[in-house]
């Protein structure tokens, strides 16, 4: 029996590090579920967990590229707060004067503006790092202080609220979801995309003469992927809306309140994370830009001698990080429905921790998008679980710090054993 299991897992050719992360996540969930008398693994808590993870997960995908190129970005938390404050002030104090309150284009203009500013700020930081050769640690540490102070000056410390109604849908909540029917369709579409990508990957390997997994392994992995996607949708569609939320939503639509239970479905922030993850994965694996990033991280001197403009590459990587930080700022501010001076506090540490726990090597050259997403989910699960158990905030920080150090140690040990 043991030999059969060993042969089975060998045939699947799964990344042992990823299996370890999944095992750690499941262990966390089961432990917290036990200590919370079954309240952790409920549709309600898993829905909240998915929404709470979204903003950090989006930034973690960009941090993978930053760390792979042997840099670091300590400014993302403060930049998130600054961009959130700018977007809040724009949609609350400026645009209504010209377009009127509740205008349907307010949220669109706000999001485009925020992403644009984020890209510009990120590119500026990348230019200083790449062309002026100032270490990224120093540049982004300066940004950490600058943007937090700048956020205060935008509104002289006042909280910006209420945000645009449509804009707030991007943060999840009762209204910010796909609903049951669209969630099923989205799950089916995601399942089809996953299977198609697996087929294309196998055909590409075959065309280049690479060794292939047994066909039964491909079918098994496809079935696992579809089961995970549809299982997640099933859980999200098992969380019913409260009677008050149902009444509020259908009154706003001037529709009759239905007699059947109305469920949340997949939250919009989760859909944003999925889209970002797919795009970033394709960028990493299918584009010249992605190949240059990993080549530069593996050996900067060799990459430069091969014709890679590493200076401009640094500008592009940090510009991308700035744009993703703006998207995260949209999710975080929309979820809260307001923007305060504490928005994004310590998020830089959570983002870096998510990327590192997910397997991104601090020495550069290696990292995965799916690993960063798993790392973000592990971090948020740890914090949410400790809060539900009743662990004091100072002790939560101690535990998270210890987990980060342990994760880096295990990563170093793993790479030494694997000879990477």
Coordinates of C-alpha atoms in Angstrom, one line a residue:
X1 CA 0.0 0.0 0.0
X2 CA 2.8 2.4 0.9
X3 CA 4.6 1.6 -2.4
X4 CA 1.4 2.3 -4.3
X5 CA 0.9 5.7 -2.6
X6 CA 4.6 6.5 -3.2
X7 CA 4.2 5.6 -6.9
X8 CA 1.0 7.6 -7.1
X9 CA 2.5 10.8 -5.8
X10 CA 5.7 10.3 -7.8
X11 CA 3.6 10.1 -10.9
X12 CA 1.7 13.3 -10.2
X13 CA 5.1 15.1 -9.9
X14 CA 3.8 17.6 -7.4
X15 CA 6.0 20.2 -5.9
X16 CA 6.9 18.9 -2.4
X17 CA 7.1 22.5 -1.1
X18 CA 3.6 23.3 -2.3
X19 CA 2.3 20.1 -0.7
X20 CA 3.9 21.2 2.5
X21 CA 2.2 24.6 2.4
X22 CA -1.1 23.0 1.7
X23 CA -0.6 20.6 4.6
X24 CA 0.3 23.5 6.9
X25 CA -2.8 25.4 5.8
X26 CA -5.1 22.4 6.4
X27 CA -3.5 21.8 9.8
X28 CA -4.1 25.4 10.7
X29 CA -7.7 25.2 9.6
X30 CA -8.4 22.0 11.5
X31 CA -6.7 23.2 14.7
X32 CA -8.5 26.6 14.7
X33 CA -11.8 24.8 13.9
X34 CA -11.3 22.6 17.0
X35 CA -10.4 25.5 19.3
X36 CA -13.3 27.6 18.1
X37 CA -15.9 24.8 18.5
X38 CA -16.4 24.4 14.7
X39 CA -16.8 28.2 14.0
X40 CA -13.7 28.5 11.8
X41 CA -14.6 26.2 9.0
X42 CA -18.0 27.6 8.3
X43 CA -19.2 29.3 5.0
X44 CA -19.5 32.6 6.8
X45 CA -15.9 32.6 8.2
X46 CA -14.4 31.2 5.0
X47 CA -16.2 33.9 3.0
X48 CA -14.8 36.6 5.3
X49 CA -11.3 35.0 5.1
X50 CA -11.3 35.1 1.3
X51 CA -12.3 38.8 1.3
X52 CA -9.7 39.7 4.0
X53 CA -6.9 37.9 2.1
X54 CA -7.7 39.7 -1.2
X55 CA -5.7 42.9 -0.9
X56 CA -2.6 41.3 0.5
X57 CA -2.8 38.5 -2.1
X58 CA -2.9 41.0 -5.0
X59 CA 0.2 42.8 -3.7
X60 CA 2.0 39.5 -3.0
X61 CA 1.9 38.6 -6.7
X62 CA 3.8 41.7 -7.5
X63 CA 6.2 41.2 -4.6
X64 CA 7.2 37.9 -6.1
X65 CA 8.6 39.8 -9.1
X66 CA 10.3 42.4 -6.9
X67 CA 12.0 39.8 -4.7
X68 CA 12.9 37.5 -7.7
X69 CA 14.9 40.4 -9.1
X70 CA 16.8 40.6 -5.8
X71 CA 15.0 43.7 -4.6
X72 CA 12.6 44.5 -1.8
X73 CA 9.7 46.9 -1.4
X74 CA 9.0 48.2 2.1
X75 CA 6.7 51.0 0.9
X76 CA 3.6 49.0 -0.3
X77 CA 1.6 49.4 3.0
X78 CA 2.2 53.2 3.2
X79 CA 1.6 53.5 -0.6
X80 CA -1.7 51.6 -0.2
X81 CA -2.8 54.1 2.5
X82 CA -1.7 57.1 0.4
X83 CA -3.4 55.9 -2.8
X84 CA -6.5 54.9 -0.8
X85 CA -6.7 58.4 0.6
X86 CA -6.2 60.0 -2.8
X87 CA -8.9 57.9 -4.3
X88 CA -11.2 58.6 -1.4
X89 CA -10.7 62.3 -1.6
X90 CA -11.3 62.2 -5.3
X91 CA -14.6 60.4 -5.2
X92 CA -15.9 62.2 -2.1
X93 CA -14.7 65.8 -2.4
X94 CA -13.8 66.5 -6.0
X95 CA -15.7 64.4 -8.6
X96 CA -19.2 65.0 -7.1
X97 CA -18.7 68.8 -7.6
X98 CA -18.5 68.2 -11.4
X99 CA -20.5 65.0 -12.0
X100 CA -22.9 65.0 -9.1
X101 CA -23.2 62.5 -6.2
X102 CA -23.7 58.9 -7.3
X103 CA -22.7 59.5 -10.9
X104 CA -22.0 56.1 -12.6
X105 CA -18.6 57.0 -13.8
X106 CA -17.2 58.1 -10.4
X107 CA -15.9 54.7 -9.5
X108 CA -14.3 54.1 -12.9
X109 CA -12.5 57.5 -12.9
X110 CA -11.3 56.8 -9.3
X111 CA -9.9 53.4 -10.1
X112 CA -8.1 54.5 -13.3
X113 CA -6.7 57.5 -11.4
X114 CA -5.5 55.4 -8.5
X115 CA -3.8 52.8 -10.8
X116 CA -2.2 55.5 -12.9
X117 CA -0.7 57.3 -9.8
X118 CA 0.4 53.9 -8.4
X119 CA 2.2 53.0 -11.6
X120 CA 3.9 56.5 -11.7
X121 CA 5.1 56.3 -8.1
X122 CA 6.3 52.7 -8.6
X123 CA 8.2 53.7 -11.8
X124 CA 9.8 56.6 -10.0
X125 CA 11.0 54.3 -7.2
X126 CA 12.3 51.9 -9.8
X127 CA 14.1 54.6 -11.7
X128 CA 16.0 55.7 -8.6
X129 CA 16.9 52.1 -7.8
X130 CA 17.8 51.1 -11.4
X131 CA 19.4 54.2 -12.8
X132 CA 20.8 55.9 -9.7
X133 CA 21.8 52.6 -8.1
X134 CA 20.3 53.4 -4.7
X135 CA 19.5 50.2 -2.9
X136 CA 15.9 49.3 -3.0
X137 CA 15.9 48.8 0.8
X138 CA 16.7 52.5 1.3
X139 CA 14.5 53.8 -1.5
X140 CA 11.4 52.0 -0.3
X141 CA 12.2 52.6 3.3
X142 CA 12.1 56.3 2.4
X143 CA 8.8 55.7 0.6
X144 CA 7.4 53.9 3.7
X145 CA 7.9 57.2 5.6
X146 CA 7.0 59.6 2.8
X147 CA 3.7 58.1 1.7
X148 CA 2.4 57.6 5.2
X149 CA 3.0 61.3 5.9
X150 CA 1.6 62.3 2.5
X151 CA -1.6 60.3 3.2
X152 CA -2.1 62.5 6.3
X153 CA -1.6 65.7 4.3
X154 CA -4.3 64.8 1.7
X155 CA -7.1 65.4 4.2
X156 CA -5.1 66.7 7.2
X157 CA -5.7 63.5 9.0
X158 CA -9.5 63.3 8.5
X159 CA -11.2 60.1 7.6
X160 CA -12.8 60.1 4.1
X161 CA -16.4 58.8 4.0
X162 CA -18.8 57.7 2.7
X163 CA -17.3 56.3 -0.5
X164 CA -19.2 55.9 -3.7
X165 CA -21.8 53.2 -3.5
X166 CA -20.7 51.4 -6.7
X167 CA -17.0 51.7 -5.7
X168 CA -17.8 49.9 -2.4
X169 CA -19.0 46.8 -4.3
X170 CA -15.3 46.1 -5.2
X171 CA -14.7 45.4 -1.5
X172 CA -17.1 42.6 -1.1
X173 CA -19.7 42.5 1.6
X174 CA -23.4 41.6 1.2
X175 CA -23.8 43.5 -2.1
X176 CA -20.3 43.1 -3.5
X177 CA -20.7 39.4 -4.6
X178 CA -21.5 37.6 -7.8
X179 CA -24.6 35.8 -6.4
X180 CA -25.3 32.1 -6.7
X181 CA -26.0 31.8 -10.5
X182 CA -23.0 33.9 -11.7
X183 CA -20.8 32.2 -9.2
X184 CA -21.6 28.8 -10.6
X185 CA -20.9 30.1 -14.1
X186 CA -17.7 31.7 -13.0
X187 CA -16.7 28.4 -11.3
X188 CA -17.5 26.4 -14.5
X189 CA -15.5 28.9 -16.6
X190 CA -12.5 28.7 -14.3
X191 CA -12.6 24.9 -14.3
X192 CA -12.6 24.9 -18.1
X193 CA -9.7 27.4 -18.2
X194 CA -7.7 25.2 -15.8
X195 CA -8.2 22.1 -17.9
X196 CA -7.4 23.9 -21.1
X197 CA -4.2 25.3 -19.6
X198 CA -3.2 21.8 -18.5
X199 CA -3.8 20.4 -22.0
X200 CA -1.9 23.3 -23.6
X201 CA 1.0 22.8 -21.2
X202 CA 1.2 19.0 -22.0
X203 CA 1.1 19.7 -25.8
X204 CA 3.8 22.3 -25.5
X205 CA 6.1 19.9 -23.5
X206 CA 5.4 17.2 -26.0
X207 CA 6.3 19.5 -29.0
X208 CA 9.6 20.3 -27.3
X209 CA 10.4 16.7 -26.6
X210 CA 10.1 17.0 -22.8
X211 CA 9.2 14.1 -20.6
X212 CA 5.5 13.9 -19.9
X213 CA 3.4 12.8 -16.9
X214 CA 1.4 9.6 -17.2
X215 CA -2.0 10.4 -18.7
X216 CA -3.7 9.2 -15.6
X217 CA -1.8 11.8 -13.6
X218 CA -3.0 14.6 -15.9
X219 CA -6.6 13.4 -15.5
X220 CA -6.1 13.2 -11.7
X221 CA -4.7 16.7 -11.5
X222 CA -7.4 18.1 -13.7
X223 CA -10.1 16.4 -11.5
X224 CA -8.4 17.9 -8.4
X225 CA -8.4 21.4 -9.8
X226 CA -12.0 21.2 -10.9
X227 CA -13.0 19.8 -7.5
X228 CA -11.2 22.6 -5.6
X229 CA -12.7 25.3 -7.8
X230 CA -16.3 24.0 -7.6
X231 CA -15.9 23.1 -3.9
X232 CA -15.0 26.7 -3.2
X233 CA -18.0 28.0 -5.1
X234 CA -20.2 25.5 -3.3
X235 CA -19.0 26.8 0.1
X236 CA -19.5 30.4 -1.0
X237 CA -23.0 29.6 -2.2
X238 CA -23.8 28.1 1.2
X239 CA -23.5 31.4 3.0
X240 CA -27.0 33.0 3.1
X241 CA -27.6 36.7 3.2
X242 CA -29.1 38.1 6.4
X243 CA -32.8 39.1 6.2
X244 CA -31.8 42.8 6.6
X245 CA -29.3 42.6 3.7
X246 CA -31.9 40.9 1.5
X247 CA -34.5 43.6 2.2
X248 CA -32.0 46.4 1.7
X249 CA -30.8 45.0 -1.7
X250 CA -34.2 44.2 -3.2
X251 CA -35.7 47.5 -1.9
X252 CA -32.9 49.4 -3.7
X253 CA -33.8 47.5 -6.9
X254 CA -37.5 48.1 -6.3
X255 CA -38.1 44.3 -6.6
X256 CA -40.1 42.0 -4.5
X257 CA -38.2 40.1 -1.8
X258 CA -37.9 36.4 -2.8
X259 CA -39.3 33.7 -0.6
X260 CA -36.2 31.4 -1.1
X261 CA -32.8 31.9 0.6
X262 CA -30.5 34.4 -1.1
X263 CA -26.8 33.5 -0.8
X264 CA -23.6 35.6 -1.1
X265 CA -21.7 33.6 -3.7
X266 CA -18.1 34.5 -4.6
X267 CA -17.0 37.9 -3.5
X268 CA -15.9 40.4 -6.1
X269 CA -12.5 40.9 -4.4
X270 CA -11.8 37.1 -4.9
X271 CA -12.7 37.5 -8.6
X272 CA -10.2 40.3 -8.8
X273 CA -7.5 38.2 -7.1
X274 CA -8.2 35.3 -9.6
X275 CA -7.9 37.6 -12.6
X276 CA -4.7 39.2 -11.3
X277 CA -3.2 35.8 -10.5
X278 CA -4.0 34.5 -14.0
X279 CA -2.5 37.5 -15.7
X280 CA 0.6 37.5 -13.5
X281 CA 1.2 33.8 -14.1
X282 CA 0.9 34.3 -17.8
X283 CA 3.3 37.2 -17.6
X284 CA 5.8 35.1 -15.6
X285 CA 5.6 32.1 -17.9
X286 CA 4.6 33.2 -21.4
X287 CA 6.2 36.7 -21.9
X288 CA 9.7 38.0 -22.6
X289 CA 9.3 40.4 -19.7
X290 CA 8.7 37.4 -17.3
X291 CA 11.7 35.5 -18.7
X292 CA 13.9 38.5 -18.2
X293 CA 12.7 38.9 -14.6
X294 CA 13.7 35.4 -13.7
X295 CA 16.9 35.5 -15.7
X296 CA 18.0 38.7 -14.0
X297 CA 17.2 37.3 -10.6
X298 CA 19.1 34.2 -11.3
X299 CA 22.3 36.0 -12.6
X300 CA 22.1 39.8 -13.1
X301 CA 25.5 40.0 -14.7
X302 CA 24.8 37.2 -17.2
X303 CA 21.4 38.7 -18.0
X304 CA 22.9 42.1 -18.7
X305 CA 25.6 40.6 -20.9
X306 CA 22.9 38.8 -22.8
X307 CA 21.3 42.1 -23.7
X308 CA 18.7 42.5 -20.9
X309 CA 18.3 46.2 -19.9
X310 CA 18.2 45.4 -16.2
X311 CA 17.8 49.1 -15.3
X312 CA 14.7 49.6 -17.3
X313 CA 13.5 46.1 -16.1
X314 CA 13.7 47.4 -12.6
X315 CA 11.6 50.4 -13.5
X316 CA 9.0 48.2 -15.0
X317 CA 8.9 45.7 -12.1
X318 CA 8.4 48.5 -9.5
X319 CA 5.8 50.2 -11.8
X320 CA 3.9 46.9 -11.9
X321 CA 4.2 46.7 -8.1
X322 CA 2.7 50.2 -7.8
X323 CA -0.2 49.4 -10.1
X324 CA -1.0 46.2 -8.1
X325 CA -0.8 48.2 -4.8
X326 CA -3.4 50.6 -6.2
X327 CA -5.7 47.7 -7.0
X328 CA -5.2 46.4 -3.4
X329 CA -6.0 49.9 -2.2
X330 CA -9.3 49.8 -4.1
X331 CA -10.2 46.5 -2.4
X332 CA -9.1 47.5 1.1
X333 CA -10.8 50.9 1.1
X334 CA -14.0 49.6 -0.6
X335 CA -14.2 46.8 1.9
X336 CA -14.1 49.3 4.8
X337 CA -16.3 51.9 3.1
X338 CA -14.0 54.7 4.2
X339 CA -10.4 55.7 4.3
X340 CA -8.5 56.4 7.5
X341 CA -4.9 57.2 8.2
X342 CA -4.3 53.7 9.4
X343 CA -5.2 52.0 6.1
X344 CA -2.5 49.6 5.0
X345 CA -0.5 49.8 8.3
X346 CA 2.0 46.9 8.4
X347 CA 0.7 45.5 5.1
X348 CA 4.3 45.7 3.7
X349 CA 5.3 43.0 6.3
X350 CA 2.3 40.8 5.5
X351 CA 3.0 41.0 1.8
X352 CA 6.7 40.2 2.1
X353 CA 5.8 37.4 4.5
X354 CA 3.2 36.0 2.1
X355 CA 5.7 35.9 -0.8
X356 CA 8.5 34.4 1.3
X357 CA 6.2 31.8 3.0
X358 CA 5.0 31.0 -0.5
X359 CA 8.5 30.0 -1.6
X360 CA 10.0 33.1 -3.2
X361 CA 13.7 33.0 -2.6
X362 CA 15.1 36.1 -0.9
X363 CA 18.4 35.5 -2.8
X364 CA 16.4 36.0 -6.1
X365 CA 15.7 33.9 -9.1
X366 CA 12.8 31.8 -8.0
X367 CA 9.2 32.4 -7.0
X368 CA 5.7 31.4 -8.0
X369 CA 2.4 33.3 -8.1
X370 CA 0.4 30.4 -6.7
X371 CA 2.9 30.1 -3.9
X372 CA 2.4 33.8 -2.9
X373 CA -1.4 33.3 -2.9
X374 CA -1.0 30.3 -0.6
X375 CA 1.3 32.3 1.6
X376 CA -1.2 35.2 1.8
X377 CA -4.0 32.7 2.7
X378 CA -1.8 31.1 5.4
X379 CA -0.9 34.5 6.9
X380 CA -4.5 35.6 7.0
X381 CA -5.7 32.2 8.3
X382 CA -3.2 32.5 11.1
X383 CA -4.2 36.0 12.1
X384 CA -7.9 35.4 11.8
X385 CA -7.8 32.1 13.7
X386 CA -5.8 33.6 16.6
X387 CA -8.3 36.5 16.8
X388 CA -11.2 34.0 16.9
X389 CA -9.5 32.0 19.6
X390 CA -8.9 35.1 21.7
X391 CA -5.1 35.5 21.4
X392 CA -4.0 39.1 22.3
X393 CA -2.7 41.3 19.5
X394 CA 0.9 41.5 20.9
X395 CA 1.1 37.7 21.0
X396 CA -0.4 37.5 17.5
X397 CA 2.6 39.6 16.3
X398 CA 5.0 37.4 18.1
X399 CA 3.6 34.3 16.5
X400 CA 3.5 35.8 13.0
X401 CA 7.2 36.9 13.4
X402 CA 8.2 33.4 14.5
X403 CA 6.4 31.8 11.6
X404 CA 8.1 34.1 9.1
X405 CA 11.6 33.3 10.5
X406 CA 10.7 29.6 10.5
X407 CA 9.5 29.8 6.9
X408 CA 12.7 31.4 5.7
X409 CA 14.8 28.8 7.6
X410 CA 12.8 25.9 6.1
X411 CA 13.1 27.5 2.6
X412 CA 16.9 27.7 3.0
X413 CA 17.1 24.1 4.3
X414 CA 14.9 22.9 1.4
X415 CA 17.0 24.6 -1.2
X416 CA 20.2 23.2 0.2
X417 CA 18.9 19.7 0.2
X418 CA 17.5 20.2 -3.3
X419 CA 20.8 21.7 -4.5
X420 CA 19.1 24.9 -5.7

